[in-house]
Short mmCIF file of C-alpha atoms and ligand atoms in Angstrom, two decimals:
data_model
loop_
_atom_site.label_atom_id
_atom_site.label_comp_id
_atom_site.label_asym_id
_atom_site.label_seq_id
_atom_site.Cartn_x
_atom_site.Cartn_y
_atom_site.Cartn_z
CA MET A 1 106.03 181.44 59.62
CA LYS A 2 108.58 184.23 60.07
CA PRO A 3 108.93 185.85 63.50
CA LYS A 4 107.39 189.33 63.69
CA VAL A 5 109.30 192.53 64.53
CA TYR A 6 108.14 196.08 65.13
CA ILE A 7 110.57 198.98 64.58
CA THR A 8 109.51 202.18 66.33
CA ARG A 9 111.13 204.67 63.91
CA LYS A 10 112.16 204.83 60.28
CA ILE A 11 115.69 203.42 60.18
CA PRO A 12 118.06 202.98 57.19
CA ASN A 13 116.82 200.59 54.50
CA GLU A 14 119.88 198.34 54.64
CA ILE A 15 119.24 197.64 58.32
CA VAL A 16 115.55 196.96 57.67
CA SER A 17 116.54 194.55 54.87
CA LYS A 18 118.82 192.61 57.22
CA ILE A 19 115.98 192.16 59.66
CA GLU A 20 113.53 191.38 56.85
CA ALA A 21 115.73 188.52 55.70
CA VAL A 22 114.68 186.70 58.86
CA CYS A 23 111.54 188.42 60.11
CA GLU A 24 108.27 189.95 59.03
CA VAL A 25 108.83 193.66 59.73
CA ARG A 26 106.40 196.44 60.52
CA MET A 27 107.84 199.92 61.06
CA TRP A 28 106.66 203.36 62.19
CA GLN A 29 107.31 205.39 59.04
CA GLU A 30 108.24 208.78 60.52
CA GLU A 31 111.80 209.95 61.06
CA GLU A 32 111.16 213.01 63.20
CA LYS A 33 108.10 211.96 65.15
CA PRO A 34 107.99 209.20 67.76
CA VAL A 35 105.43 206.46 67.45
CA PRO A 36 102.26 207.42 69.40
CA ARG A 37 101.70 205.33 72.49
CA GLU A 38 98.37 203.95 71.25
CA VAL A 39 100.01 202.72 68.03
CA LEU A 40 102.81 201.05 69.99
CA GLU A 41 100.28 199.43 72.32
CA LYS A 42 98.57 197.89 69.32
CA GLU A 43 101.73 196.91 67.46
CA ILE A 44 103.39 195.22 70.42
CA ALA A 45 100.60 192.68 70.86
CA ASP A 46 101.81 189.99 68.47
CA VAL A 47 105.50 190.71 67.81
CA ASP A 48 108.47 188.55 68.79
CA GLY A 49 110.91 191.45 68.69
CA LEU A 50 110.81 195.17 69.36
CA PHE A 51 113.48 197.50 67.95
CA CYS A 52 113.08 200.77 69.85
CA LEU A 53 114.70 204.09 70.69
CA LEU A 54 115.17 205.95 73.96
CA THR A 55 112.06 207.99 73.13
CA GLU A 56 109.77 205.03 73.85
CA SER A 57 108.73 204.23 77.36
CA ILE A 58 108.68 200.45 77.59
CA ASP A 59 106.87 200.01 80.89
CA GLN A 60 104.83 197.30 82.60
CA ALA A 61 101.53 198.45 81.13
CA LEU A 62 102.98 198.17 77.63
CA LEU A 63 104.59 194.80 78.34
CA ASP A 64 101.24 193.49 79.61
CA ARG A 65 99.98 193.90 76.05
CA ALA A 66 102.86 191.90 74.56
CA HIS A 67 101.88 188.28 74.12
CA ALA A 68 104.81 186.90 72.10
CA LEU A 69 107.67 189.30 72.87
CA LYS A 70 111.12 187.72 73.26
CA VAL A 71 113.39 190.73 72.95
CA ILE A 72 113.48 194.52 73.32
CA SER A 73 116.45 195.88 71.40
CA ASN A 74 117.17 199.47 72.38
CA MET A 75 119.18 201.53 69.90
CA ALA A 76 121.04 203.32 72.69
CA VAL A 77 123.52 202.52 75.39
CA GLY A 78 121.24 203.92 78.10
CA TYR A 79 118.13 201.87 78.82
CA ASN A 80 116.37 203.91 81.50
CA ASN A 81 113.37 204.07 79.13
CA ILE A 82 112.79 200.34 79.71
CA ASP A 83 111.42 198.68 82.83
CA VAL A 84 114.13 196.05 82.81
CA GLU A 85 112.81 194.21 85.88
CA ALA A 86 109.34 193.92 84.35
CA ALA A 87 110.89 192.55 81.15
CA LYS A 88 113.01 190.05 83.10
CA LYS A 89 109.98 188.80 85.04
CA ARG A 90 108.25 188.09 81.74
CA GLY A 91 111.31 186.32 80.31
CA ILE A 92 111.87 189.08 77.74
CA ARG A 93 115.47 189.89 76.88
CA VAL A 94 116.69 193.50 76.80
CA THR A 95 119.70 194.58 74.74
CA ASN A 96 121.56 197.86 74.20
CA THR A 97 124.35 199.31 72.02
CA PRO A 98 127.42 200.14 74.11
CA GLY A 99 130.92 200.65 72.70
CA VAL A 100 130.10 201.88 69.20
CA LEU A 101 129.13 205.35 70.41
CA THR A 102 131.86 205.89 73.01
CA GLU A 103 134.27 208.09 71.04
CA THR A 104 131.55 210.09 69.30
CA THR A 105 129.85 210.89 72.60
CA ALA A 106 133.18 211.82 74.21
CA ASP A 107 133.89 214.13 71.24
CA LEU A 108 130.57 215.89 71.73
CA THR A 109 131.10 216.17 75.48
CA PHE A 110 134.47 217.83 74.96
CA ALA A 111 133.04 220.07 72.24
CA LEU A 112 130.26 221.15 74.61
CA LEU A 113 132.79 221.78 77.37
CA MET A 114 134.86 223.97 75.05
CA SER A 115 131.93 225.89 73.61
CA THR A 116 130.54 226.57 77.08
CA ALA A 117 133.91 227.64 78.52
CA ARG A 118 134.68 229.92 75.59
CA ARG A 119 131.11 231.16 75.09
CA LEU A 120 130.94 230.19 71.43
CA VAL A 121 127.15 230.25 71.05
CA GLU A 122 126.85 233.56 72.88
CA SER A 123 129.68 234.98 70.74
CA THR A 124 128.00 233.93 67.50
CA GLU A 125 124.75 235.56 68.61
CA TYR A 126 126.67 238.69 69.71
CA LEU A 127 128.22 239.07 66.27
CA ARG A 128 125.08 238.28 64.28
CA SER A 129 122.91 240.65 66.27
CA GLY A 130 125.23 243.56 65.47
CA LYS A 131 126.62 244.03 69.00
CA TRP A 132 130.26 243.73 67.88
CA GLU A 133 131.45 247.32 67.73
CA THR A 134 135.04 247.00 68.83
CA TRP A 135 137.61 244.65 70.40
CA SER A 136 137.76 245.09 74.15
CA PRO A 137 139.75 243.41 76.92
CA LEU A 138 137.02 241.48 78.70
CA GLN A 139 134.53 241.17 75.86
CA LEU A 140 133.06 237.63 75.90
CA ALA A 141 135.94 236.43 78.07
CA GLY A 142 135.55 232.82 79.14
CA GLN A 143 137.36 230.20 81.19
CA ASP A 144 140.62 228.45 80.30
CA ILE A 145 140.52 224.78 79.44
CA TYR A 146 144.20 223.98 78.99
CA GLY A 147 145.67 223.00 82.36
CA ALA A 148 142.34 223.29 84.23
CA THR A 149 140.92 220.63 86.56
CA LEU A 150 138.31 218.29 85.13
CA GLY A 151 136.04 216.26 87.41
CA ILE A 152 134.35 213.26 85.82
CA ILE A 153 131.40 211.71 87.64
CA GLY A 154 131.06 208.14 86.32
CA MET A 155 134.13 206.41 84.93
CA GLY A 156 132.66 204.05 82.35
CA ARG A 157 133.70 203.77 78.70
CA ILE A 158 132.68 207.35 77.82
CA GLY A 159 134.25 208.79 80.98
CA GLU A 160 137.55 207.13 80.03
CA ALA A 161 137.33 208.42 76.46
CA LEU A 162 136.70 211.91 77.80
CA ALA A 163 139.72 211.62 80.10
CA ARG A 164 141.89 210.68 77.11
CA ARG A 165 140.83 213.86 75.35
CA ALA A 166 141.44 215.95 78.47
CA LYS A 167 145.02 214.57 78.68
CA GLY A 168 145.74 216.35 75.41
CA PHE A 169 144.74 219.61 77.09
CA ASN A 170 147.06 218.94 80.02
CA MET A 171 144.11 218.83 82.38
CA ASN A 172 144.34 217.61 85.93
CA ILE A 173 141.69 214.87 86.03
CA LEU A 174 139.66 213.85 89.09
CA TYR A 175 136.98 211.21 88.99
CA TYR A 176 134.27 209.75 91.14
CA ASN A 177 132.78 206.35 90.46
CA ARG A 178 130.91 203.72 92.50
CA SER A 179 134.05 201.59 92.36
CA ARG A 180 137.66 202.65 91.85
CA LYS A 181 139.35 201.84 88.54
CA PRO A 182 143.03 201.34 89.45
CA VAL A 183 144.13 200.29 85.95
CA VAL A 184 142.52 203.31 84.28
CA GLU A 185 143.78 205.57 87.07
CA LYS A 186 147.32 204.48 86.38
CA GLU A 187 147.06 204.48 82.60
CA LEU A 188 145.52 207.96 82.37
CA GLY A 189 146.95 209.51 85.54
CA LEU A 190 143.53 210.07 87.11
CA GLN A 191 142.93 210.88 90.73
CA TYR A 192 140.00 209.27 92.55
CA THR A 193 138.11 211.60 94.92
CA GLU A 194 134.87 211.49 96.83
CA MET A 195 132.10 213.38 95.08
CA ASP A 196 132.06 216.43 97.39
CA GLU A 197 135.80 216.90 96.97
CA LEU A 198 135.49 216.60 93.20
CA LEU A 199 132.74 219.24 93.16
CA GLN A 200 134.87 221.58 95.28
CA GLU A 201 138.07 221.16 93.25
CA ALA A 202 137.00 220.85 89.62
CA ASP A 203 136.78 223.71 87.12
CA PHE A 204 134.64 221.49 84.92
CA VAL A 205 132.28 218.83 86.25
CA CYS A 206 131.16 216.33 83.61
CA ILE A 207 128.31 213.93 84.31
CA MET A 208 128.97 210.57 82.65
CA THR A 209 126.99 208.20 84.81
CA PRO A 210 123.96 206.07 83.84
CA TYR A 211 120.53 207.26 84.96
CA THR A 212 119.20 205.01 87.70
CA PRO A 213 117.03 205.57 90.81
CA GLU A 214 120.33 206.18 92.68
CA THR A 215 121.54 208.90 90.29
CA ASN A 216 118.17 210.67 90.04
CA ASN A 217 118.86 214.30 91.07
CA LEU A 218 122.41 213.39 92.05
CA ILE A 219 123.33 217.03 91.44
CA GLY A 220 121.03 219.32 93.38
CA GLU A 221 121.24 222.56 95.33
CA ARG A 222 123.74 221.23 97.90
CA GLU A 223 126.07 219.77 95.26
CA LEU A 224 125.96 222.92 93.11
CA SER A 225 126.74 225.05 96.16
CA LEU A 226 129.97 223.08 96.64
CA MET A 227 131.20 224.04 93.17
CA LYS A 228 133.36 227.12 92.55
CA ASN A 229 131.61 230.18 91.17
CA THR A 230 133.89 229.92 88.13
CA SER A 231 133.00 226.27 87.48
CA ILE A 232 131.12 224.77 84.59
CA LEU A 233 128.73 221.81 84.67
CA ILE A 234 128.44 219.59 81.59
CA ASN A 235 125.73 216.95 81.25
CA THR A 236 125.63 214.60 78.26
CA ALA A 237 124.27 211.61 80.23
CA ARG A 238 120.60 211.98 81.21
CA GLY A 239 118.64 215.05 82.26
CA GLY A 240 117.19 213.58 85.46
CA ILE A 241 120.65 213.30 87.03
CA VAL A 242 120.65 217.08 87.57
CA ASN A 243 117.88 218.91 89.39
CA GLU A 244 117.01 221.51 86.74
CA ASP A 245 115.34 223.88 89.16
CA ALA A 246 118.41 223.96 91.37
CA LEU A 247 120.63 224.34 88.30
CA TYR A 248 118.62 227.29 87.04
CA HIS A 249 118.95 229.12 90.35
CA ALA A 250 122.66 228.30 90.63
CA LEU A 251 123.31 229.70 87.15
CA LYS A 252 121.10 232.73 87.62
CA ASN A 253 122.63 233.65 90.97
CA GLY A 254 126.27 233.09 90.05
CA VAL A 255 126.71 230.01 92.26
CA ILE A 256 128.34 228.36 89.22
CA TRP A 257 129.55 230.05 86.07
CA ALA A 258 127.91 228.15 83.21
CA ALA A 259 126.44 224.86 82.05
CA GLY A 260 126.50 222.82 78.86
CA LEU A 261 123.50 220.52 78.51
CA ASP A 262 122.83 217.91 75.84
CA VAL A 263 120.09 216.25 77.87
CA PHE A 264 117.01 217.36 79.81
CA GLU A 265 114.59 215.88 82.27
CA LYS A 266 111.83 216.19 79.69
CA GLU A 267 112.81 215.86 76.05
CA PRO A 268 112.26 217.77 73.85
CA VAL A 269 112.84 220.44 76.50
CA PRO A 270 109.79 222.78 76.55
CA LEU A 271 110.62 226.07 74.84
CA ASP A 272 109.45 228.04 77.87
CA HIS A 273 111.87 226.20 80.17
CA PRO A 274 113.66 228.76 82.41
CA LEU A 275 117.10 227.28 81.57
CA LEU A 276 116.62 228.42 77.97
CA THR A 277 116.43 232.04 79.06
CA LEU A 278 119.98 232.11 80.45
CA PRO A 279 122.93 233.33 78.38
CA ASN A 280 125.40 231.14 80.30
CA VAL A 281 123.87 227.83 79.21
CA VAL A 282 124.67 226.01 75.97
CA THR A 283 121.81 223.72 75.06
CA LEU A 284 121.80 220.86 72.56
CA PRO A 285 119.01 218.46 71.53
CA HIS A 286 120.52 215.16 72.80
CA ILE A 287 123.07 214.75 69.99
CA GLY A 288 125.90 213.04 71.92
CA SER A 289 126.13 210.06 69.58
CA ALA A 290 124.90 211.87 66.48
CA SER A 291 127.53 211.24 63.84
CA ILE A 292 126.42 209.53 60.64
CA LYS A 293 128.84 206.61 61.09
CA THR A 294 128.02 206.08 64.74
CA ARG A 295 124.26 206.20 64.33
CA MET A 296 124.64 203.62 61.56
CA LYS A 297 126.75 201.39 63.81
CA MET A 298 124.19 201.72 66.60
CA ALA A 299 121.38 200.66 64.26
CA GLU A 300 123.45 197.71 62.98
CA LEU A 301 124.29 196.57 66.49
CA ALA A 302 120.67 196.91 67.62
CA ALA A 303 119.62 194.77 64.64
CA GLU A 304 122.28 192.13 65.42
CA ASN A 305 121.18 191.98 69.07
CA LEU A 306 117.55 191.65 68.02
CA LEU A 307 118.21 188.87 65.51
CA ALA A 308 120.44 186.92 67.90
CA ALA A 309 117.71 186.89 70.55
CA ILE A 310 115.07 185.92 68.01
CA ARG A 311 117.27 182.96 66.97
CA ASN A 312 117.59 182.02 70.64
CA GLU A 313 121.31 182.87 70.55
CA THR A 314 123.00 185.10 73.13
CA PRO A 315 122.99 188.71 71.89
CA LYS A 316 126.30 190.60 72.00
CA HIS A 317 124.97 193.18 74.45
CA LEU A 318 122.49 191.72 76.82
CA VAL A 319 121.17 193.87 79.67
CA VAL A 320 118.97 191.06 81.05
C1 DGY B 401 122.45 206.61 74.47
O1 DGY B 401 122.82 205.80 73.62
O2 DGY B 401 122.06 206.27 75.58
C2 DGY B 401 122.53 208.07 74.11
O3 DGY B 401 121.93 208.89 75.01
C3 DGY B 401 122.03 208.32 72.71
O4 DGY B 401 122.99 207.81 71.88
#
């Protein structure tokens, strides 16, 4: 009898076929709608493998319903949607997809930084709504990027890739990380600082750290108040790292100049969220890794991890 797998979203046929060569596959058939919790609760009962996305909360209550589960393969690098400890206790392996999305996510982070600094979204709306009557000296004037100071919080793979991009813009790069990275510091000419100093010095603060209980609300009212009133905050990591209430007030009251957000505490962000009313915020629907090639590589890697665990081999990217 083939092992059973449940896939929580419609993924490309060629990836499904690879899994089907070894397993009996059931799949949620929607592309744009997440699997309802009650369906997942039912589907998880008898499967050996779960292929899931960051939209699914894989918690203890769900795992209690899984009677044969060997592996949870998350098609994402972040795995804060999974109760990893609960999985470990039950002997269930958890895998993720690091590496393949590094450059694509760094591209998006830099694009968001540039469009926030130079007010691209606001400028497009300005033109389309017929407000463009003349050229004037301070019309839609933004902040310079070339030669500015970039502060990166979290120097993992994506932080490094972002620093490489910033080098091309002659930026002065500060970073804060739980541990220092002397090799990367030397190679990319980075300067390690404590977090408060980074917040005080940087013109751009980019959040690139994983979301954990320690980084929950890492950036709140106090941290925002340390930033310059010309500074820009960019978050392409996870929404919960920034206190959105504090961010709203900081942006509204000119404590900081602007923010670029690809992630939110609650996703999709509710349309009546106060942050969406501000002109100095660029908002994206969590598209950091969204290039066609990268999303394909993520799906392939998630499938490889899943199949390795099902065959009792060691998956390439094992979280636990
Ligand atoms: C991840 O992989 O964790 C991103 O947020 C989505 O690609």
